[in-house]
PDB file of C-alpha atoms in Angstrom:
ATOM      1  CA  MET A  11    -100.233-126.273-116.114  1.00 42.00           C
ATOM      2  CA  LEU A  12    -102.303-125.182-113.044  1.00 41.00           C
ATOM      3  CA  ALA A  13    -105.278-122.555-113.815  1.00 44.00           C
ATOM      4  CA  PRO A  14    -104.255-119.290-112.163  1.00 43.00           C
ATOM      5  CA  VAL A  15    -106.865-117.764-109.723  1.00 40.00           C
ATOM      6  CA  SER A  16    -107.097-114.119-108.504  1.00 43.00           C
ATOM      7  CA  VAL A  17    -106.757-113.781-104.884  1.00 39.00           C
ATOM      8  CA  PRO A  18    -107.059-110.164-103.351  1.00 42.00           C
ATOM      9  CA  ALA A  19    -104.049-108.951-101.851  1.00 42.00           C
ATOM     10  CA  ARG A  20    -103.855-107.220 -98.461  1.00 40.00           C
ATOM     11  CA  ARG A  21    -104.640-103.534 -98.610  1.00 39.00           C
ATOM     12  CA  HIS A  22    -101.257-101.658 -98.761  1.00 40.00           C
ATOM     13  CA  ARG A  23    -100.582 -98.362 -97.322  1.00 37.00           C
ATOM     14  CA  TRP A  24     -99.757 -96.812-100.629  1.00 36.00           C
ATOM     15  CA  PHE A  25    -101.321 -98.838-103.364  1.00 34.00           C
ATOM     16  CA  HIS A  26    -103.641-101.762-104.095  1.00 38.00           C
ATOM     17  CA  ARG A  27    -102.879-104.913-106.515  1.00 38.00           C
ATOM     18  CA  ARG A  28    -103.841-108.350-107.049  1.00 40.00           C
ATOM     19  CA  VAL A  29    -101.621-111.243-107.188  1.00 38.00           C
ATOM     20  CA  MET A  30    -101.974-114.470-109.089  1.00 42.00           C
ATOM     21  CA  ILE A  31    -101.157-117.928-107.375  1.00 39.00           C
ATOM     22  CA  PRO A  32    -101.975-121.312-108.804  1.00 42.00           C
ATOM     23  CA  ALA A  33    -105.495-122.701-107.981  1.00 40.00           C
ATOM     24  CA  ALA A  34    -104.390-125.723-106.127  1.00 39.00           C
ATOM     25  CA  LEU A  35    -101.978-123.782-103.922  1.00 34.00           C
ATOM     26  CA  ALA A  36    -104.691-121.503-103.144  1.00 38.00           C
ATOM     27  CA  ALA A  37    -107.119-124.388-102.075  1.00 38.00           C
ATOM     28  CA  ALA A  38    -104.208-125.962-100.030  1.00 37.00           C
ATOM     29  CA  VAL A  39    -103.590-122.621 -98.209  1.00 37.00           C
ATOM     30  CA  VAL A  40    -107.592-122.374 -97.712  1.00 38.00           C
ATOM     31  CA  THR A  41    -107.794-125.892 -96.228  1.00 40.00           C
ATOM     32  CA  VAL A  42    -104.672-126.187 -94.025  1.00 37.00           C
ATOM     33  CA  PRO A  43    -106.138-127.201 -90.551  1.00 40.00           C
ATOM     34  CA  THR A  44    -105.282-125.179 -87.421  1.00 41.00           C
ATOM     35  CA  ILE A  45    -102.856-127.054 -85.269  1.00 37.00           C
ATOM     36  CA  SER A  46    -103.079-126.499 -81.589  1.00 42.00           C
ATOM     37  CA  SER A  47     -99.759-127.943 -80.764  1.00 41.00           C
ATOM     38  CA  ALA A  48     -97.932-125.603 -82.994  1.00 43.00           C
ATOM     39  CA  ALA A  49     -94.830-123.670 -81.750  1.00 44.00           C
ATOM     40  CA  PRO A  50     -95.850-120.617 -79.717  1.00 46.00           C
ATOM     41  CA  THR A  51     -96.005-117.601 -81.282  1.00 47.00           C
ATOM     42  CA  ALA A  52     -92.793-115.363 -80.557  1.00 48.00           C
ATOM     43  CA  ALA A  53     -93.058-112.524 -78.170  1.00 47.00           C
ATOM     44  CA  PRO A  54     -93.857-109.184 -79.691  1.00 48.00           C
ATOM     45  CA  THR A  55     -90.929-106.825 -80.153  1.00 49.00           C
ATOM     46  CA  ALA A  56     -90.923-104.361 -77.300  1.00 48.00           C
ATOM     47  CA  VAL A  57     -92.010-100.820 -78.639  1.00 48.00           C
ATOM     48  CA  ALA A  58     -89.555 -98.188 -77.498  1.00 49.00           C
ATOM     49  CA  ALA A  59     -91.308 -95.301 -75.207  1.00 46.00           C
ATOM     50  CA  PRO A  60     -91.625 -92.049 -76.718  1.00 45.00           C
ATOM     51  CA  ALA A  61     -88.551 -89.863 -76.119  1.00 47.00           C
ATOM     52  CA  ARG A  62     -88.904 -87.608 -73.206  1.00 55.00           C
ATOM     53  CA  HIS A  63     -87.493 -84.148 -73.392  1.00 66.00           C
ATOM     54  CA  ALA A  64     -85.559 -82.685 -70.289  1.00 74.00           C
ATOM     55  CA  PRO A  65     -87.319 -79.833 -68.504  1.00 88.00           C
ATOM     56  CA  LYS A  66     -86.308 -76.394 -69.643  1.00 96.00           C
ATOM     57  CA  PRO A  67     -84.044 -74.498 -67.283  1.00 98.00           C
ATOM     58  CA  THR A  68     -85.223 -71.799 -65.174  1.00 98.00           C
ATOM     59  CA  VAL A  69     -84.160 -68.559 -66.411  1.00 98.00           C
ATOM     60  CA  VAL A  70     -83.431 -65.917 -63.748  1.00 99.00           C
ATOM     61  CA  LEU A  71     -83.030 -62.296 -64.966  1.00 99.00           C
ATOM     62  CA  VAL A  72     -81.314 -59.933 -62.878  1.00 99.00           C
ATOM     63  CA  HIS A  73     -81.539 -55.999 -63.659  1.00 98.00           C
ATOM     64  CA  GLY A  74     -79.107 -53.380 -63.219  1.00 98.00           C
ATOM     65  CA  ALA A  75     -78.746 -50.114 -61.594  1.00 98.00           C
ATOM     66  CA  PHE A  76     -81.467 -47.274 -62.222  1.00 98.00           C
ATOM     67  CA  ALA A  77     -83.824 -50.157 -63.263  1.00 98.00           C
ATOM     68  CA  ASP A  78     -86.167 -52.561 -61.808  1.00 97.00           C
ATOM     69  CA  SER A  79     -87.628 -56.232 -62.885  1.00 98.00           C
ATOM     70  CA  SER A  80     -90.151 -54.653 -65.297  1.00 97.00           C
ATOM     71  CA  SER A  81     -87.164 -53.826 -67.566  1.00 97.00           C
ATOM     72  CA  TRP A  82     -87.285 -57.529 -68.674  1.00 98.00           C
ATOM     73  CA  GLY A  83     -90.911 -57.303 -69.581  1.00 97.00           C
ATOM     74  CA  GLY A  84     -90.455 -57.944 -73.432  1.00 98.00           C
ATOM     75  CA  VAL A  85     -87.893 -60.578 -72.854  1.00 98.00           C
ATOM     76  CA  VAL A  86     -89.999 -62.392 -70.237  1.00 98.00           C
ATOM     77  CA  GLY A  87     -92.989 -62.679 -72.582  1.00 98.00           C
ATOM     78  CA  ARG A  88     -90.890 -64.250 -75.366  1.00 98.00           C
ATOM     79  CA  LEU A  89     -89.264 -66.649 -72.977  1.00 98.00           C
ATOM     80  CA  ARG A  90     -92.399 -67.920 -71.525  1.00 98.00           C
ATOM     81  CA  HIS A  91     -93.969 -68.281 -75.014  1.00 97.00           C
ATOM     82  CA  ASP A  92     -91.139 -70.742 -75.673  1.00 97.00           C
ATOM     83  CA  GLY A  93     -91.800 -72.718 -72.517  1.00 97.00           C
ATOM     84  CA  PHE A  94     -89.276 -71.358 -70.230  1.00 98.00           C
ATOM     85  CA  PRO A  95     -89.738 -70.942 -66.499  1.00 98.00           C
ATOM     86  CA  VAL A  96     -88.739 -67.300 -65.703  1.00 98.00           C
ATOM     87  CA  ILE A  97     -87.974 -65.491 -62.501  1.00 98.00           C
ATOM     88  CA  ALA A  98     -87.233 -61.757 -62.758  1.00 98.00           C
ATOM     89  CA  ALA A  99     -85.327 -61.126 -59.517  1.00 98.00           C
ATOM     90  CA  ALA A 100     -85.496 -57.820 -57.697  1.00 97.00           C
ATOM     91  CA  ASN A 101     -81.858 -56.683 -57.226  1.00 98.00           C
ATOM     92  CA  PRO A 102     -81.598 -54.701 -54.011  1.00 98.00           C
ATOM     93  CA  LEU A 103     -78.915 -52.382 -55.472  1.00 98.00           C
ATOM     94  CA  ARG A 104     -77.577 -51.705 -51.962  1.00 97.00           C
ATOM     95  CA  GLY A 105     -74.152 -53.292 -52.239  1.00 98.00           C
ATOM     96  CA  LEU A 106     -72.394 -55.920 -54.457  1.00 98.00           C
ATOM     97  CA  ASP A 107     -71.791 -58.454 -51.592  1.00 98.00           C
ATOM     98  CA  SER A 108     -75.285 -58.233 -50.233  1.00 98.00           C
ATOM     99  CA  ASP A 109     -76.852 -58.177 -53.507  1.00 98.00           C
ATOM    100  CA  ALA A 110     -74.829 -61.072 -54.779  1.00 98.00           C
ATOM    101  CA  ALA A 111     -75.682 -62.986 -51.538  1.00 98.00           C
ATOM    102  CA  TYR A 112     -79.514 -62.140 -52.049  1.00 98.00           C
ATOM    103  CA  VAL A 113     -79.356 -63.711 -55.689  1.00 98.00           C
ATOM    104  CA  ALA A 114     -77.508 -66.600 -54.584  1.00 98.00           C
ATOM    105  CA  SER A 115     -80.043 -67.443 -52.130  1.00 98.00           C
ATOM    106  CA  LEU A 116     -82.504 -67.152 -54.599  1.00 98.00           C
ATOM    107  CA  LEU A 117     -80.671 -69.635 -56.944  1.00 98.00           C
ATOM    108  CA  ALA A 118     -80.420 -72.078 -53.786  1.00 97.00           C
ATOM    109  CA  THR A 119     -84.300 -72.400 -53.797  1.00 98.00           C
ATOM    110  CA  ILE A 120     -84.777 -73.434 -57.652  1.00 98.00           C
ATOM    111  CA  PRO A 121     -84.736 -77.054 -58.380  1.00 95.00           C
ATOM    112  CA  GLY A 122     -82.937 -78.044 -61.547  1.00 96.00           C
ATOM    113  CA  PRO A 123     -80.736 -76.246 -64.026  1.00 98.00           C
ATOM    114  CA  VAL A 124     -80.780 -72.503 -64.299  1.00 98.00           C
ATOM    115  CA  VAL A 125     -79.523 -69.861 -66.981  1.00 98.00           C
ATOM    116  CA  LEU A 126     -78.516 -66.904 -65.184  1.00 99.00           C
ATOM    117  CA  VAL A 127     -78.842 -63.536 -67.024  1.00 99.00           C
ATOM    118  CA  ALA A 128     -77.910 -59.927 -66.309  1.00 99.00           C
ATOM    119  CA  HIS A 129     -77.728 -56.510 -67.499  1.00 99.00           C
ATOM    120  CA  SER A 130     -75.271 -53.746 -66.658  1.00 98.00           C
ATOM    121  CA  TYR A 131     -74.669 -53.819 -62.916  1.00 98.00           C
ATOM    122  CA  GLY A 132     -76.396 -57.077 -62.498  1.00 98.00           C
ATOM    123  CA  GLY A 133     -73.625 -58.697 -64.437  1.00 98.00           C
ATOM    124  CA  GLU A 134     -71.353 -57.810 -61.358  1.00 98.00           C
ATOM    125  CA  VAL A 135     -73.862 -59.403 -59.243  1.00 99.00           C
ATOM    126  CA  ILE A 136     -74.263 -62.669 -61.111  1.00 99.00           C
ATOM    127  CA  THR A 137     -70.538 -62.873 -61.599  1.00 98.00           C
ATOM    128  CA  ASN A 138     -70.246 -63.346 -57.884  1.00 98.00           C
ATOM    129  CA  ALA A 139     -73.796 -65.026 -57.067  1.00 98.00           C
ATOM    130  CA  ALA A 140     -73.263 -68.056 -59.209  1.00 98.00           C
ATOM    131  CA  VAL A 141     -70.036 -69.224 -57.566  1.00 98.00           C
ATOM    132  CA  GLY A 142     -70.631 -72.385 -55.905  1.00 97.00           C
ATOM    133  CA  HIS A 143     -74.019 -72.931 -57.410  1.00 98.00           C
ATOM    134  CA  PRO A 144     -73.671 -76.027 -59.754  1.00 97.00           C
ATOM    135  CA  ASN A 145     -77.266 -75.807 -61.068  1.00 97.00           C
ATOM    136  CA  VAL A 146     -76.093 -72.481 -62.912  1.00 98.00           C
ATOM    137  CA  LYS A 147     -75.390 -73.862 -66.321  1.00 98.00           C
ATOM    138  CA  ALA A 148     -74.904 -70.749 -68.293  1.00 98.00           C
ATOM    139  CA  LEU A 149     -74.382 -67.074 -67.640  1.00 99.00           C
ATOM    140  CA  VAL A 150     -75.624 -64.506 -70.139  1.00 99.00           C
ATOM    141  CA  TYR A 151     -74.330 -60.943 -69.929  1.00 99.00           C
ATOM    142  CA  ILE A 152     -76.559 -58.281 -71.840  1.00 99.00           C
ATOM    143  CA  ALA A 153     -74.403 -55.132 -72.042  1.00 99.00           C
ATOM    144  CA  ALA A 154     -73.247 -56.056 -68.397  1.00 99.00           C
ATOM    145  CA  PHE A 155     -70.101 -55.869 -66.517  1.00 98.00           C
ATOM    146  CA  ALA A 156     -68.265 -59.016 -66.220  1.00 98.00           C
ATOM    147  CA  PRO A 157     -65.644 -58.175 -63.842  1.00 98.00           C
ATOM    148  CA  ALA A 158     -62.414 -60.129 -63.064  1.00 98.00           C
ATOM    149  CA  GLN A 159     -61.181 -60.367 -59.400  1.00 98.00           C
ATOM    150  CA  GLY A 160     -60.614 -57.175 -57.783  1.00 98.00           C
ATOM    151  CA  GLU A 161     -62.232 -55.045 -60.604  1.00 98.00           C
ATOM    152  CA  SER A 162     -65.242 -52.556 -59.863  1.00 98.00           C
ATOM    153  CA  GLY A 163     -68.075 -51.358 -62.013  1.00 97.00           C
ATOM    154  CA  LEU A 164     -66.909 -47.793 -61.925  1.00 95.00           C
ATOM    155  CA  ALA A 165     -63.342 -48.816 -62.757  1.00 96.00           C
ATOM    156  CA  LEU A 166     -64.502 -50.886 -65.985  1.00 98.00           C
ATOM    157  CA  THR A 167     -66.678 -47.875 -67.117  1.00 97.00           C
ATOM    158  CA  GLY A 168     -63.559 -45.741 -67.387  1.00 96.00           C
ATOM    159  CA  LEU A 169     -61.458 -48.426 -69.127  1.00 97.00           C
ATOM    160  CA  ASN A 170     -62.073 -47.131 -72.572  1.00 98.00           C
ATOM    161  CA  PRO A 171     -63.403 -43.704 -73.859  1.00 97.00           C
ATOM    162  CA  GLY A 172     -67.055 -43.163 -74.504  1.00 97.00           C
ATOM    163  CA  SER A 173     -68.948 -43.706 -71.324  1.00 98.00           C
ATOM    164  CA  GLN A 174     -71.345 -40.539 -70.335  1.00 98.00           C
ATOM    165  CA  LEU A 175     -72.525 -42.054 -67.328  1.00 97.00           C
ATOM    166  CA  GLY A 176     -70.396 -40.432 -64.919  1.00 96.00           C
ATOM    167  CA  ALA A 177     -71.100 -36.868 -66.228  1.00 97.00           C
ATOM    168  CA  ALA A 178     -74.873 -37.906 -66.022  1.00 98.00           C
ATOM    169  CA  LEU A 179     -74.886 -39.150 -62.204  1.00 98.00           C
ATOM    170  CA  VAL A 180     -76.758 -37.111 -59.661  1.00 98.00           C
ATOM    171  CA  VAL A 181     -75.707 -38.171 -56.205  1.00 98.00           C
ATOM    172  CA  ARG A 182     -78.122 -37.939 -53.113  1.00 97.00           C
ATOM    173  CA  PRO A 183     -77.147 -38.876 -49.772  1.00 97.00           C
ATOM    174  CA  TYR A 184     -79.644 -41.211 -47.685  1.00 96.00           C
ATOM    175  CA  ALA A 185     -79.963 -41.914 -44.083  1.00 94.00           C
ATOM    176  CA  VAL A 186     -81.035 -45.278 -42.481  1.00 90.00           C
ATOM    177  CA  ALA A 187     -80.888 -46.508 -39.100  1.00 89.00           C
ATOM    178  CA  GLY A 188     -77.268 -47.108 -37.949  1.00 86.00           C
ATOM    179  CA  GLY A 189     -75.837 -45.195 -41.138  1.00 89.00           C
ATOM    180  CA  GLY A 190     -76.462 -43.769 -44.400  1.00 92.00           C
ATOM    181  CA  GLY A 191     -74.698 -43.735 -47.875  1.00 96.00           C
ATOM    182  CA  ALA A 192     -74.899 -42.050 -51.056  1.00 98.00           C
ATOM    183  CA  ASP A 193     -77.288 -43.040 -54.052  1.00 98.00           C
ATOM    184  CA  GLY A 194     -76.610 -42.602 -57.514  1.00 98.00           C
ATOM    185  CA  TYR A 195     -79.345 -41.583 -60.089  1.00 98.00           C
ATOM    186  CA  VAL A 196     -79.233 -40.738 -63.921  1.00 98.00           C
ATOM    187  CA  ASP A 197     -80.002 -36.964 -64.491  1.00 98.00           C
ATOM    188  CA  PRO A 198     -83.438 -37.280 -66.171  1.00 98.00           C
ATOM    189  CA  ALA A 199     -82.511 -34.770 -68.665  1.00 98.00           C
ATOM    190  CA  LYS A 200     -79.600 -37.000 -69.794  1.00 98.00           C
ATOM    191  CA  PHE A 201     -81.275 -40.219 -69.218  1.00 98.00           C
ATOM    192  CA  ARG A 202     -82.252 -40.899 -72.762  1.00 98.00           C
ATOM    193  CA  ALA A 203     -78.825 -39.865 -74.276  1.00 98.00           C
ATOM    194  CA  VAL A 204     -76.867 -42.044 -71.997  1.00 98.00           C
ATOM    195  CA  MET A 205     -79.302 -45.086 -71.302  1.00 98.00           C
ATOM    196  CA  GLY A 206     -81.716 -45.398 -74.106  1.00 98.00           C
ATOM    197  CA  ALA A 207     -81.006 -43.355 -77.378  1.00 98.00           C
ATOM    198  CA  ASP A 208     -82.966 -45.832 -79.393  1.00 98.00           C
ATOM    199  CA  LEU A 209     -85.966 -45.646 -77.351  1.00 98.00           C
ATOM    200  CA  LYS A 210     -89.067 -43.348 -77.906  1.00 98.00           C
ATOM    201  CA  ALA A 211     -88.643 -40.001 -76.045  1.00 98.00           C
ATOM    202  CA  ALA A 212     -91.819 -40.708 -74.037  1.00 98.00           C
ATOM    203  CA  ASP A 213     -90.629 -44.136 -73.194  1.00 98.00           C
ATOM    204  CA  ALA A 214     -87.251 -42.629 -71.826  1.00 98.00           C
ATOM    205  CA  GLU A 215     -88.875 -39.877 -69.774  1.00 98.00           C
ATOM    206  CA  LEU A 216     -91.005 -42.557 -67.925  1.00 98.00           C
ATOM    207  CA  LEU A 217     -87.976 -44.850 -67.309  1.00 98.00           C
ATOM    208  CA  ALA A 218     -86.202 -41.790 -65.950  1.00 98.00           C
ATOM    209  CA  ALA A 219     -88.815 -40.959 -63.702  1.00 98.00           C
ATOM    210  CA  GLU A 220     -89.238 -44.440 -62.433  1.00 97.00           C
ATOM    211  CA  GLN A 221     -85.652 -45.318 -61.978  1.00 98.00           C
ATOM    212  CA  ARG A 222     -84.291 -47.024 -58.913  1.00 98.00           C
ATOM    213  CA  PRO A 223     -81.019 -45.686 -57.588  1.00 98.00           C
ATOM    214  CA  VAL A 224     -78.062 -47.579 -56.805  1.00 98.00           C
ATOM    215  CA  ASP A 225     -75.866 -47.088 -53.708  1.00 98.00           C
ATOM    216  CA  LEU A 226     -72.735 -45.770 -55.233  1.00 97.00           C
ATOM    217  CA  ALA A 227     -70.872 -48.261 -53.032  1.00 97.00           C
ATOM    218  CA  ALA A 228     -72.063 -50.984 -54.957  1.00 98.00           C
ATOM    219  CA  LEU A 229     -70.395 -49.762 -58.124  1.00 97.00           C
ATOM    220  CA  GLN A 230     -67.134 -49.111 -56.068  1.00 97.00           C
ATOM    221  CA  ALA A 231     -66.885 -52.623 -54.752  1.00 98.00           C
ATOM    222  CA  ALA A 232     -64.139 -54.878 -55.694  1.00 98.00           C
ATOM    223  CA  SER A 233     -65.520 -58.327 -57.350  1.00 98.00           C
ATOM    224  CA  GLY A 234     -64.497 -61.604 -56.066  1.00 98.00           C
ATOM    225  CA  VAL A 235     -63.500 -64.767 -57.978  1.00 98.00           C
ATOM    226  CA  PRO A 236     -65.684 -64.643 -61.235  1.00 98.00           C
ATOM    227  CA  ALA A 237     -68.161 -67.416 -61.784  1.00 98.00           C
ATOM    228  CA  TRP A 238     -67.387 -66.856 -65.912  1.00 98.00           C
ATOM    229  CA  LYS A 239     -64.089 -68.804 -65.181  1.00 98.00           C
ATOM    230  CA  THR A 240     -65.926 -72.010 -64.647  1.00 98.00           C
ATOM    231  CA  ILE A 241     -69.354 -71.414 -66.118  1.00 98.00           C
ATOM    232  CA  PRO A 242     -70.141 -71.055 -69.895  1.00 98.00           C
ATOM    233  CA  SER A 243     -71.085 -67.635 -70.864  1.00 98.00           C
ATOM    234  CA  TRP A 244     -72.738 -65.615 -73.669  1.00 99.00           C
ATOM    235  CA  TYR A 245     -72.658 -61.971 -74.120  1.00 99.00           C
ATOM    236  CA  LEU A 246     -74.613 -59.331 -76.137  1.00 99.00           C
ATOM    237  CA  VAL A 247     -72.588 -56.107 -76.961  1.00 99.00           C
ATOM    238  CA  ALA A 248     -74.657 -52.953 -77.481  1.00 98.00           C
ATOM    239  CA  GLY A 249     -72.537 -51.365 -80.067  1.00 98.00           C
ATOM    240  CA  ALA A 250     -74.104 -47.749 -79.389  1.00 98.00           C
ATOM    241  CA  ASP A 251     -73.786 -47.995 -75.521  1.00 98.00           C
ATOM    242  CA  ARG A 252     -72.952 -44.766 -73.889  1.00 98.00           C
ATOM    243  CA  ALA A 253     -72.790 -46.315 -70.521  1.00 98.00           C
ATOM    244  CA  ILE A 254     -70.582 -48.925 -70.760  1.00 98.00           C
ATOM    245  CA  PRO A 255     -68.366 -48.350 -73.855  1.00 98.00           C
ATOM    246  CA  ALA A 256     -68.891 -51.283 -76.492  1.00 98.00           C
ATOM    247  CA  ALA A 257     -65.150 -51.623 -76.518  1.00 98.00           C
ATOM    248  CA  THR A 258     -65.229 -52.494 -72.908  1.00 98.00           C
ATOM    249  CA  GLU A 259     -68.074 -54.987 -73.345  1.00 98.00           C
ATOM    250  CA  LYS A 260     -66.145 -56.691 -76.089  1.00 98.00           C
ATOM    251  CA  PHE A 261     -63.112 -56.851 -74.067  1.00 98.00           C
ATOM    252  CA  MET A 262     -64.945 -58.549 -71.006  1.00 98.00           C
ATOM    253  CA  ALA A 263     -66.569 -60.830 -73.484  1.00 98.00           C
ATOM    254  CA  GLN A 264     -63.370 -61.981 -74.925  1.00 98.00           C
ATOM    255  CA  ARG A 265     -61.780 -62.470 -71.618  1.00 98.00           C
ATOM    256  CA  ALA A 266     -64.473 -64.329 -70.526  1.00 98.00           C
ATOM    257  CA  GLY A 267     -64.405 -66.654 -73.474  1.00 98.00           C
ATOM    258  CA  ALA A 268     -68.017 -65.802 -74.075  1.00 98.00           C
ATOM    259  CA  HIS A 269     -70.069 -66.603 -77.116  1.00 98.00           C
ATOM    260  CA  THR A 270     -70.881 -63.235 -78.363  1.00 98.00           C
ATOM    261  CA  VAL A 271     -73.227 -61.267 -80.592  1.00 98.00           C
ATOM    262  CA  VAL A 272     -73.046 -57.514 -81.441  1.00 98.00           C
ATOM    263  CA  ILE A 273     -75.941 -55.151 -82.146  1.00 98.00           C
ATOM    264  CA  ASP A 274     -74.283 -52.180 -83.842  1.00 98.00           C
ATOM    265  CA  ASP A 275     -77.105 -49.730 -83.173  1.00 98.00           C
ATOM    266  CA  ALA A 276     -78.260 -50.716 -79.706  1.00 98.00           C
ATOM    267  CA  SER A 277     -78.127 -48.576 -76.710  1.00 98.00           C
ATOM    268  CA  HIS A 278     -77.482 -49.671 -73.165  1.00 98.00           C
ATOM    269  CA  LEU A 279     -81.149 -50.521 -72.612  1.00 98.00           C
ATOM    270  CA  VAL A 280     -80.908 -53.192 -75.202  1.00 98.00           C
ATOM    271  CA  MET A 281     -83.324 -55.729 -73.604  1.00 98.00           C
ATOM    272  CA  LEU A 282     -86.000 -52.746 -74.177  1.00 98.00           C
ATOM    273  CA  SER A 283     -85.065 -51.709 -77.736  1.00 98.00           C
ATOM    274  CA  HIS A 284     -84.266 -55.445 -78.912  1.00 98.00           C
ATOM    275  CA  PRO A 285     -86.189 -57.849 -76.707  1.00 98.00           C
ATOM    276  CA  ALA A 286     -86.332 -60.615 -79.394  1.00 98.00           C
ATOM    277  CA  ARG A 287     -82.573 -60.450 -80.050  1.00 98.00           C
ATOM    278  CA  VAL A 288     -81.812 -60.925 -76.190  1.00 98.00           C
ATOM    279  CA  ALA A 289     -84.375 -63.610 -75.940  1.00 98.00           C
ATOM    280  CA  ASN A 290     -82.977 -65.374 -78.708  1.00 98.00           C
ATOM    281  CA  LEU A 291     -79.335 -65.232 -77.076  1.00 98.00           C
ATOM    282  CA  ILE A 292     -80.770 -66.742 -73.893  1.00 98.00           C
ATOM    283  CA  VAL A 293     -82.432 -69.449 -75.679  1.00 98.00           C
ATOM    284  CA  GLN A 294     -79.029 -70.234 -77.317  1.00 98.00           C
ATOM    285  CA  ALA A 295     -77.477 -70.571 -74.023  1.00 98.00           C
ATOM    286  CA  ALA A 296     -80.203 -72.691 -72.830  1.00 98.00           C
ATOM    287  CA  ARG A 297     -79.864 -74.981 -75.674  1.00 97.00           C
ATOM    288  CA  ALA A 298     -76.261 -75.217 -75.638  1.00 97.00           C
ATOM    289  CA  THR A 299     -76.041 -76.162 -72.029  1.00 95.00           C
ATOM    290  CA  GLY A 300     -79.178 -78.296 -71.666  1.00 84.00           C
TER     291      GLY A 300
END
């Protein structure tokens, strides 16, 4: 029998061991000469390139009446932390057709996919603005109007009982070159009860003082063919909303076939009182359509 010799094995990633092979075989292995005419070494196997993730869609946020872009502040910070490009559009609040045309012109300047988000009256705007823009991959309604063709915001407000908005409106006429109109504000004394009952009193008072009025003609205008008929939609229902009744929000969400979540104790200004929940829904929409 050939006497075995101990040859150190190659180091292994998890353990080391020594293997025993016959001495003669070991010598043969050591003395085999290199042959230059040997068959060429096989080509190395190609290594797959690391997977590249598609760029995240741009999130465009459209505020509603009695507000401005700063109302999205808590949501913007969370989305940016997650790596999303964000644009908080300045909704003019001067008329449904013109407001929708303005947002549509903004969409046309954005390369790549868009998740279009709106609150309150802004829902009417995105419902019209997204039509004809194939880069809009998802619509997200946050306690927002999602009208069908021919419907107006004011009509939807009265669809179910519970809205206190009409009784809280303060109407002020305004004049501009070539005409004028009537602006609607929320009575500061009623602002918190109607718009943000789950906000701190001091915060609601500041919002009431800083509110931007909406031309009442914008809330009375009939909506066009809705983008939610062809674009996937998501909806956040504010269960304690006193501006747009929760029952109306649920009706609009169901009609649009929207993926729906409900926050039972949320006021109309849910993006201020629950910014994390709002941001999470937007991220869900982005992932589902990305």
